[in-house]
Amino acid sequence: MNNTPSTGLFISFEGIDGAGKSSHIAALAQAFKDAGRTVTLTREPGGTPLAEKLRNLLLHDAMDPLTEALVAFAARRDHLVQVIEPALARGEVVVSDRFTDATFAYQGAGRGFDWEKLQTLERMAQTGSGSNAELMREPDLTIWFDLPAAVAAERLAAARVPDRFEAQPQDFFAAVASGYARRCAAAPKRFARIDAHQPREAVWQQVADVLQARGYLQGVQGAAA
């Protein structure tokens, strides 16, 4: 990819709850800003007023797997149209805490919802959201924080009051992790697997190495606080 200031760049961070993405997302956004890039830092579900309302429903209201998937993709479509595509058209770097891979991991693998139906929804929601009517938007790079479900469960036990996904049992997160592995295997050029069961500084170094190897950032400094 020609990563010039006039070229938009879309990076997503993925991983099961408790994987430790948040501080590294902020650090990466700052690294791009230090390099002179304009950054849109966002999240899914969410990122727009409508999508944030849908996020609240998704995280706290009981619903079946199909409803969960429909709500997630409705929020994603609005997020793409209102935030992501305009930012990319302006040549910005978009860094998102989760994107479509989370839906396949959580609703597909975690809830056991049909993978092919999710792929249909993916094409519907992510095609023609920008100026190119034929383009199905995907991240240029997905940084996957791979962490054993047992370790994630230990981290979540000490966290805030959990939402209805964070409150799921360990075997649910093991299934979610397998969903991420399946998505990674299907798109190895887009994915970069990070061993998240390491000290924070070592995890950040892996992230920095990925960005430098792909030519998106050179001489990445700093670390997650």
mmCIF file of C-alpha atoms in Angstrom:
data_model
loop_
_atom_site.group_PDB
_atom_site.id
_atom_site.type_symbol
_atom_site.label_atom_id
_atom_site.label_comp_id
_atom_site.label_asym_id
_atom_site.label_seq_id
_atom_site.Cartn_x
_atom_site.Cartn_y
_atom_site.Cartn_z
ATOM 1 C CA MET A 1 0.000 0.000 0.000
ATOM 2 C CA ASN A 2 1.122 3.541 -0.775
ATOM 3 C CA ASN A 3 0.871 5.005 2.722
ATOM 4 C CA THR A 4 1.071 8.716 1.947
ATOM 5 C CA PRO A 5 -0.812 11.459 3.818
ATOM 6 C CA SER A 6 -3.359 11.529 0.970
ATOM 7 C CA THR A 7 -4.066 7.801 1.262
ATOM 8 C CA GLY A 8 -6.537 6.605 3.846
ATOM 9 C CA LEU A 9 -5.584 3.675 6.043
ATOM 10 C CA PHE A 10 -8.029 1.494 7.985
ATOM 11 C CA ILE A 11 -6.747 -0.550 10.952
ATOM 12 C CA SER A 12 -8.915 -2.650 13.252
ATOM 13 C CA PHE A 13 -8.008 -4.172 16.609
ATOM 14 C CA GLU A 14 -9.624 -7.484 17.544
ATOM 15 C CA GLY A 15 -9.549 -9.966 20.399
ATOM 16 C CA ILE A 16 -11.682 -11.514 23.108
ATOM 17 C CA ASP A 17 -12.742 -9.425 26.082
ATOM 18 C CA GLY A 18 -9.783 -9.088 28.436
ATOM 19 C CA ALA A 19 -7.175 -9.353 25.665
ATOM 20 C CA GLY A 20 -5.741 -5.925 26.508
ATOM 21 C CA LYS A 21 -6.362 -4.002 23.293
ATOM 22 C CA SER A 22 -7.407 -0.616 24.665
ATOM 23 C CA SER A 23 -4.155 0.967 25.807
ATOM 24 C CA HIS A 24 -2.344 -0.221 22.676
ATOM 25 C CA ILE A 25 -5.023 1.286 20.430
ATOM 26 C CA ALA A 26 -4.457 4.679 22.038
ATOM 27 C CA ALA A 27 -0.685 4.291 21.739
ATOM 28 C CA LEU A 28 -0.914 3.444 18.049
ATOM 29 C CA ALA A 29 -3.196 6.395 17.361
ATOM 30 C CA GLN A 30 -0.653 8.656 19.051
ATOM 31 C CA ALA A 31 2.200 7.159 17.027
ATOM 32 C CA PHE A 32 0.389 8.035 13.801
ATOM 33 C CA LYS A 33 -0.289 11.557 15.077
ATOM 34 C CA ASP A 34 3.389 11.936 15.939
ATOM 35 C CA ALA A 35 4.153 10.934 12.343
ATOM 36 C CA GLY A 36 1.979 13.774 11.076
ATOM 37 C CA ARG A 37 -1.147 11.811 10.226
ATOM 38 C CA THR A 38 -4.707 12.768 11.095
ATOM 39 C CA VAL A 39 -6.317 9.939 13.046
ATOM 40 C CA THR A 40 -9.938 8.966 13.571
ATOM 41 C CA LEU A 41 -10.089 6.748 16.656
ATOM 42 C CA THR A 42 -13.372 4.885 16.909
ATOM 43 C CA ARG A 43 -15.017 1.663 18.079
ATOM 44 C CA GLU A 44 -17.596 -0.987 17.293
ATOM 45 C CA PRO A 45 -20.335 -1.422 17.993
ATOM 46 C CA GLY A 46 -20.608 2.354 18.143
ATOM 47 C CA GLY A 47 -18.837 5.298 16.594
ATOM 48 C CA THR A 48 -21.941 7.333 15.693
ATOM 49 C CA PRO A 49 -24.904 8.535 17.809
ATOM 50 C CA LEU A 50 -27.161 5.880 16.261
ATOM 51 C CA ALA A 51 -24.560 3.115 16.517
ATOM 52 C CA GLU A 52 -23.897 3.974 20.177
ATOM 53 C CA LYS A 53 -27.617 3.511 20.919
ATOM 54 C CA LEU A 54 -27.491 0.150 19.167
ATOM 55 C CA ARG A 55 -24.340 -0.717 21.138
ATOM 56 C CA ASN A 56 -26.193 -0.161 24.399
ATOM 57 C CA LEU A 57 -28.967 -2.493 23.263
ATOM 58 C CA LEU A 58 -26.487 -5.134 22.104
ATOM 59 C CA LEU A 59 -24.490 -5.128 25.329
ATOM 60 C CA HIS A 60 -27.370 -5.052 27.792
ATOM 61 C CA ASP A 61 -30.636 -6.336 26.246
ATOM 62 C CA ALA A 62 -31.292 -10.051 25.783
ATOM 63 C CA MET A 63 -31.728 -11.117 22.158
ATOM 64 C CA ASP A 64 -31.206 -14.179 20.003
ATOM 65 C CA PRO A 65 -28.094 -14.615 17.804
ATOM 66 C CA LEU A 66 -29.793 -13.466 14.584
ATOM 67 C CA THR A 67 -31.036 -10.293 16.259
ATOM 68 C CA GLU A 68 -27.553 -9.698 17.679
ATOM 69 C CA ALA A 69 -26.044 -10.022 14.205
ATOM 70 C CA LEU A 70 -28.625 -7.721 12.616
ATOM 71 C CA VAL A 71 -28.101 -5.072 15.282
ATOM 72 C CA ALA A 72 -24.320 -5.318 14.916
ATOM 73 C CA PHE A 73 -24.435 -4.928 11.134
ATOM 74 C CA ALA A 74 -26.965 -2.087 11.307
ATOM 75 C CA ALA A 75 -24.607 -0.225 13.627
ATOM 76 C CA ARG A 76 -21.672 -1.051 11.335
ATOM 77 C CA ARG A 77 -23.405 0.280 8.232
ATOM 78 C CA ASP A 78 -24.114 3.622 9.911
ATOM 79 C CA HIS A 79 -20.544 3.724 11.236
ATOM 80 C CA LEU A 80 -19.142 3.135 7.760
ATOM 81 C CA VAL A 81 -21.362 5.703 6.050
ATOM 82 C CA GLN A 82 -21.069 8.420 8.688
ATOM 83 C CA VAL A 83 -17.493 8.045 9.982
ATOM 84 C CA ILE A 84 -15.161 5.513 8.385
ATOM 85 C CA GLU A 85 -15.654 6.181 4.671
ATOM 86 C CA PRO A 86 -15.542 10.011 4.997
ATOM 87 C CA ALA A 87 -12.356 9.782 7.088
ATOM 88 C CA LEU A 88 -10.667 7.479 4.563
ATOM 89 C CA ALA A 89 -11.737 9.776 1.719
ATOM 90 C CA ARG A 90 -9.976 12.627 3.543
ATOM 91 C CA GLY A 91 -6.784 10.537 3.697
ATOM 92 C CA GLU A 92 -6.988 9.901 7.439
ATOM 93 C CA VAL A 93 -5.903 6.871 9.445
ATOM 94 C CA VAL A 94 -8.933 5.138 10.942
ATOM 95 C CA VAL A 95 -8.176 3.003 13.998
ATOM 96 C CA SER A 96 -11.182 1.027 15.211
ATOM 97 C CA ASP A 97 -11.595 -1.058 18.335
ATOM 98 C CA ARG A 98 -13.283 -4.023 16.616
ATOM 99 C CA PHE A 99 -14.960 -4.391 13.250
ATOM 100 C CA THR A 100 -16.661 -7.245 11.368
ATOM 101 C CA ASP A 101 -14.347 -10.006 12.594
ATOM 102 C CA ALA A 102 -15.875 -9.500 16.046
ATOM 103 C CA THR A 103 -19.319 -10.373 14.715
ATOM 104 C CA PHE A 104 -18.050 -13.595 13.181
ATOM 105 C CA ALA A 105 -16.176 -14.428 16.384
ATOM 106 C CA TYR A 106 -18.912 -13.560 18.892
ATOM 107 C CA GLN A 107 -22.156 -14.272 17.046
ATOM 108 C CA GLY A 108 -20.728 -16.844 14.626
ATOM 109 C CA ALA A 109 -18.382 -18.915 16.766
ATOM 110 C CA GLY A 110 -19.529 -17.844 20.235
ATOM 111 C CA ARG A 111 -23.282 -18.051 19.656
ATOM 112 C CA GLY A 112 -23.094 -20.689 16.929
ATOM 113 C CA PHE A 113 -24.846 -18.567 14.306
ATOM 114 C CA ASP A 114 -24.598 -19.613 10.658
ATOM 115 C CA TRP A 115 -21.296 -18.416 9.134
ATOM 116 C CA GLU A 116 -22.663 -18.136 5.581
ATOM 117 C CA LYS A 117 -25.537 -15.939 6.712
ATOM 118 C CA LEU A 118 -23.029 -13.657 8.427
ATOM 119 C CA GLN A 119 -21.080 -13.468 5.176
ATOM 120 C CA THR A 120 -24.274 -12.402 3.388
ATOM 121 C CA LEU A 121 -24.886 -9.665 5.959
ATOM 122 C CA GLU A 122 -21.242 -8.627 5.685
ATOM 123 C CA ARG A 123 -21.551 -8.109 1.929
ATOM 124 C CA MET A 124 -24.828 -6.214 2.310
ATOM 125 C CA ALA A 125 -23.665 -3.866 5.059
ATOM 126 C CA GLN A 126 -20.146 -3.180 3.833
ATOM 127 C CA THR A 127 -20.616 -2.837 0.077
ATOM 128 C CA GLY A 128 -21.189 0.573 -1.473
ATOM 129 C CA SER A 129 -20.787 2.471 1.791
ATOM 130 C CA GLY A 130 -18.324 4.856 0.137
ATOM 131 C CA SER A 131 -17.817 6.315 -3.331
ATOM 132 C CA ASN A 132 -17.056 2.919 -4.894
ATOM 133 C CA ALA A 133 -20.373 1.113 -5.268
ATOM 134 C CA GLU A 134 -18.646 -2.238 -5.843
ATOM 135 C CA LEU A 135 -16.211 -2.150 -2.913
ATOM 136 C CA MET A 136 -16.880 -4.257 0.181
ATOM 137 C CA ARG A 137 -14.971 -2.302 2.805
ATOM 138 C CA GLU A 138 -12.576 -4.245 5.007
ATOM 139 C CA PRO A 139 -9.664 -3.065 7.155
ATOM 140 C CA ASP A 140 -6.289 -2.781 5.467
ATOM 141 C CA LEU A 141 -4.823 -4.377 8.579
ATOM 142 C CA THR A 142 -6.417 -6.280 11.459
ATOM 143 C CA ILE A 143 -4.312 -6.601 14.607
ATOM 144 C CA TRP A 144 -5.560 -9.639 16.501
ATOM 145 C CA PHE A 145 -4.692 -9.887 20.194
ATOM 146 C CA ASP A 146 -4.650 -13.637 20.760
ATOM 147 C CA LEU A 147 -4.988 -14.538 24.437
ATOM 148 C CA PRO A 148 -5.951 -17.838 26.118
ATOM 149 C CA ALA A 149 -9.543 -17.712 27.333
ATOM 150 C CA ALA A 150 -8.502 -18.707 30.862
ATOM 151 C CA VAL A 151 -6.166 -15.717 31.124
ATOM 152 C CA ALA A 152 -8.826 -13.381 29.771
ATOM 153 C CA ALA A 153 -11.288 -14.711 32.354
ATOM 154 C CA GLU A 154 -8.843 -13.910 35.153
ATOM 155 C CA ARG A 155 -8.450 -10.358 33.880
ATOM 156 C CA LEU A 156 -12.191 -9.831 33.523
ATOM 157 C CA ALA A 157 -12.826 -11.079 37.053
ATOM 158 C CA ALA A 158 -11.045 -8.006 38.394
ATOM 159 C CA ALA A 159 -12.657 -5.582 35.949
ATOM 160 C CA ARG A 160 -15.736 -3.376 36.149
ATOM 161 C CA VAL A 161 -19.278 -4.733 36.329
ATOM 162 C CA PRO A 162 -19.441 -6.884 33.188
ATOM 163 C CA ASP A 163 -21.827 -6.427 30.274
ATOM 164 C CA ARG A 164 -23.718 -9.479 29.018
ATOM 165 C CA PHE A 165 -20.821 -10.559 26.779
ATOM 166 C CA GLU A 166 -18.094 -10.069 29.396
ATOM 167 C CA ALA A 167 -20.226 -12.122 31.808
ATOM 168 C CA GLN A 168 -20.158 -15.188 29.560
ATOM 169 C CA PRO A 169 -18.387 -18.365 30.773
ATOM 170 C CA GLN A 170 -14.854 -19.280 29.789
ATOM 171 C CA ASP A 171 -15.928 -21.813 27.158
ATOM 172 C CA PHE A 172 -17.788 -19.042 25.321
ATOM 173 C CA PHE A 173 -14.561 -17.051 25.028
ATOM 174 C CA ALA A 174 -12.678 -20.148 23.917
ATOM 175 C CA ALA A 175 -15.206 -20.475 21.096
ATOM 176 C CA VAL A 176 -14.849 -16.771 20.260
ATOM 177 C CA ALA A 177 -11.074 -17.182 20.076
ATOM 178 C CA SER A 178 -11.550 -20.059 17.635
ATOM 179 C CA GLY A 179 -13.724 -17.765 15.522
ATOM 180 C CA TYR A 180 -10.930 -15.218 15.338
ATOM 181 C CA ALA A 181 -8.497 -17.967 14.366
ATOM 182 C CA ARG A 182 -10.835 -19.032 11.560
ATOM 183 C CA ARG A 183 -11.086 -15.467 10.234
ATOM 184 C CA CYS A 184 -7.314 -15.107 10.447
ATOM 185 C CA ALA A 185 -6.782 -18.327 8.488
ATOM 186 C CA ALA A 186 -9.165 -17.081 5.788
ATOM 187 C CA ALA A 187 -7.417 -13.704 5.419
ATOM 188 C CA PRO A 188 -3.763 -14.147 6.451
ATOM 189 C CA LYS A 189 -2.564 -11.094 4.504
ATOM 190 C CA ARG A 190 -4.956 -8.797 6.349
ATOM 191 C CA PHE A 191 -4.424 -10.244 9.823
ATOM 192 C CA ALA A 192 -1.452 -9.826 12.142
ATOM 193 C CA ARG A 193 -1.567 -12.121 15.167
ATOM 194 C CA ILE A 194 -0.207 -10.647 18.388
ATOM 195 C CA ASP A 195 0.718 -12.894 21.312
ATOM 196 C CA ALA A 196 -1.170 -10.982 24.004
ATOM 197 C CA HIS A 197 -0.001 -13.279 26.805
ATOM 198 C CA GLN A 198 3.165 -11.224 27.234
ATOM 199 C CA PRO A 199 4.215 -8.182 29.297
ATOM 200 C CA ARG A 200 2.662 -4.976 28.017
ATOM 201 C CA GLU A 201 5.933 -3.651 26.600
ATOM 202 C CA ALA A 202 6.489 -6.866 24.639
ATOM 203 C CA VAL A 203 2.955 -6.726 23.248
ATOM 204 C CA TRP A 204 3.481 -3.132 22.125
ATOM 205 C CA GLN A 205 6.746 -4.098 20.443
ATOM 206 C CA GLN A 206 4.914 -6.738 18.410
ATOM 207 C CA VAL A 207 2.386 -4.115 17.299
ATOM 208 C CA ALA A 208 5.173 -1.686 16.365
ATOM 209 C CA ASP A 209 7.011 -4.399 14.428
ATOM 210 C CA VAL A 210 3.885 -5.170 12.391
ATOM 211 C CA LEU A 211 3.354 -1.516 11.469
ATOM 212 C CA GLN A 212 6.990 -1.089 10.465
ATOM 213 C CA ALA A 213 7.126 -4.340 8.489
ATOM 214 C CA ARG A 214 4.108 -3.281 6.444
ATOM 215 C CA GLY A 215 5.480 0.179 5.798
ATOM 216 C CA TYR A 216 2.697 2.015 7.605
ATOM 217 C CA LEU A 217 4.986 3.572 10.248
ATOM 218 C CA GLN A 218 8.744 3.752 10.584
ATOM 219 C CA GLY A 219 10.722 4.161 13.781
ATOM 220 C CA VAL A 220 7.705 3.659 16.040
ATOM 221 C CA GLN A 221 8.495 4.975 19.502
ATOM 222 C CA GLY A 222 6.773 4.860 22.849
ATOM 223 C CA ALA A 223 4.742 2.184 24.529
ATOM 224 C CA ALA A 224 1.373 1.705 26.105
ATOM 225 C CA ALA A 225 1.232 3.374 29.481
#
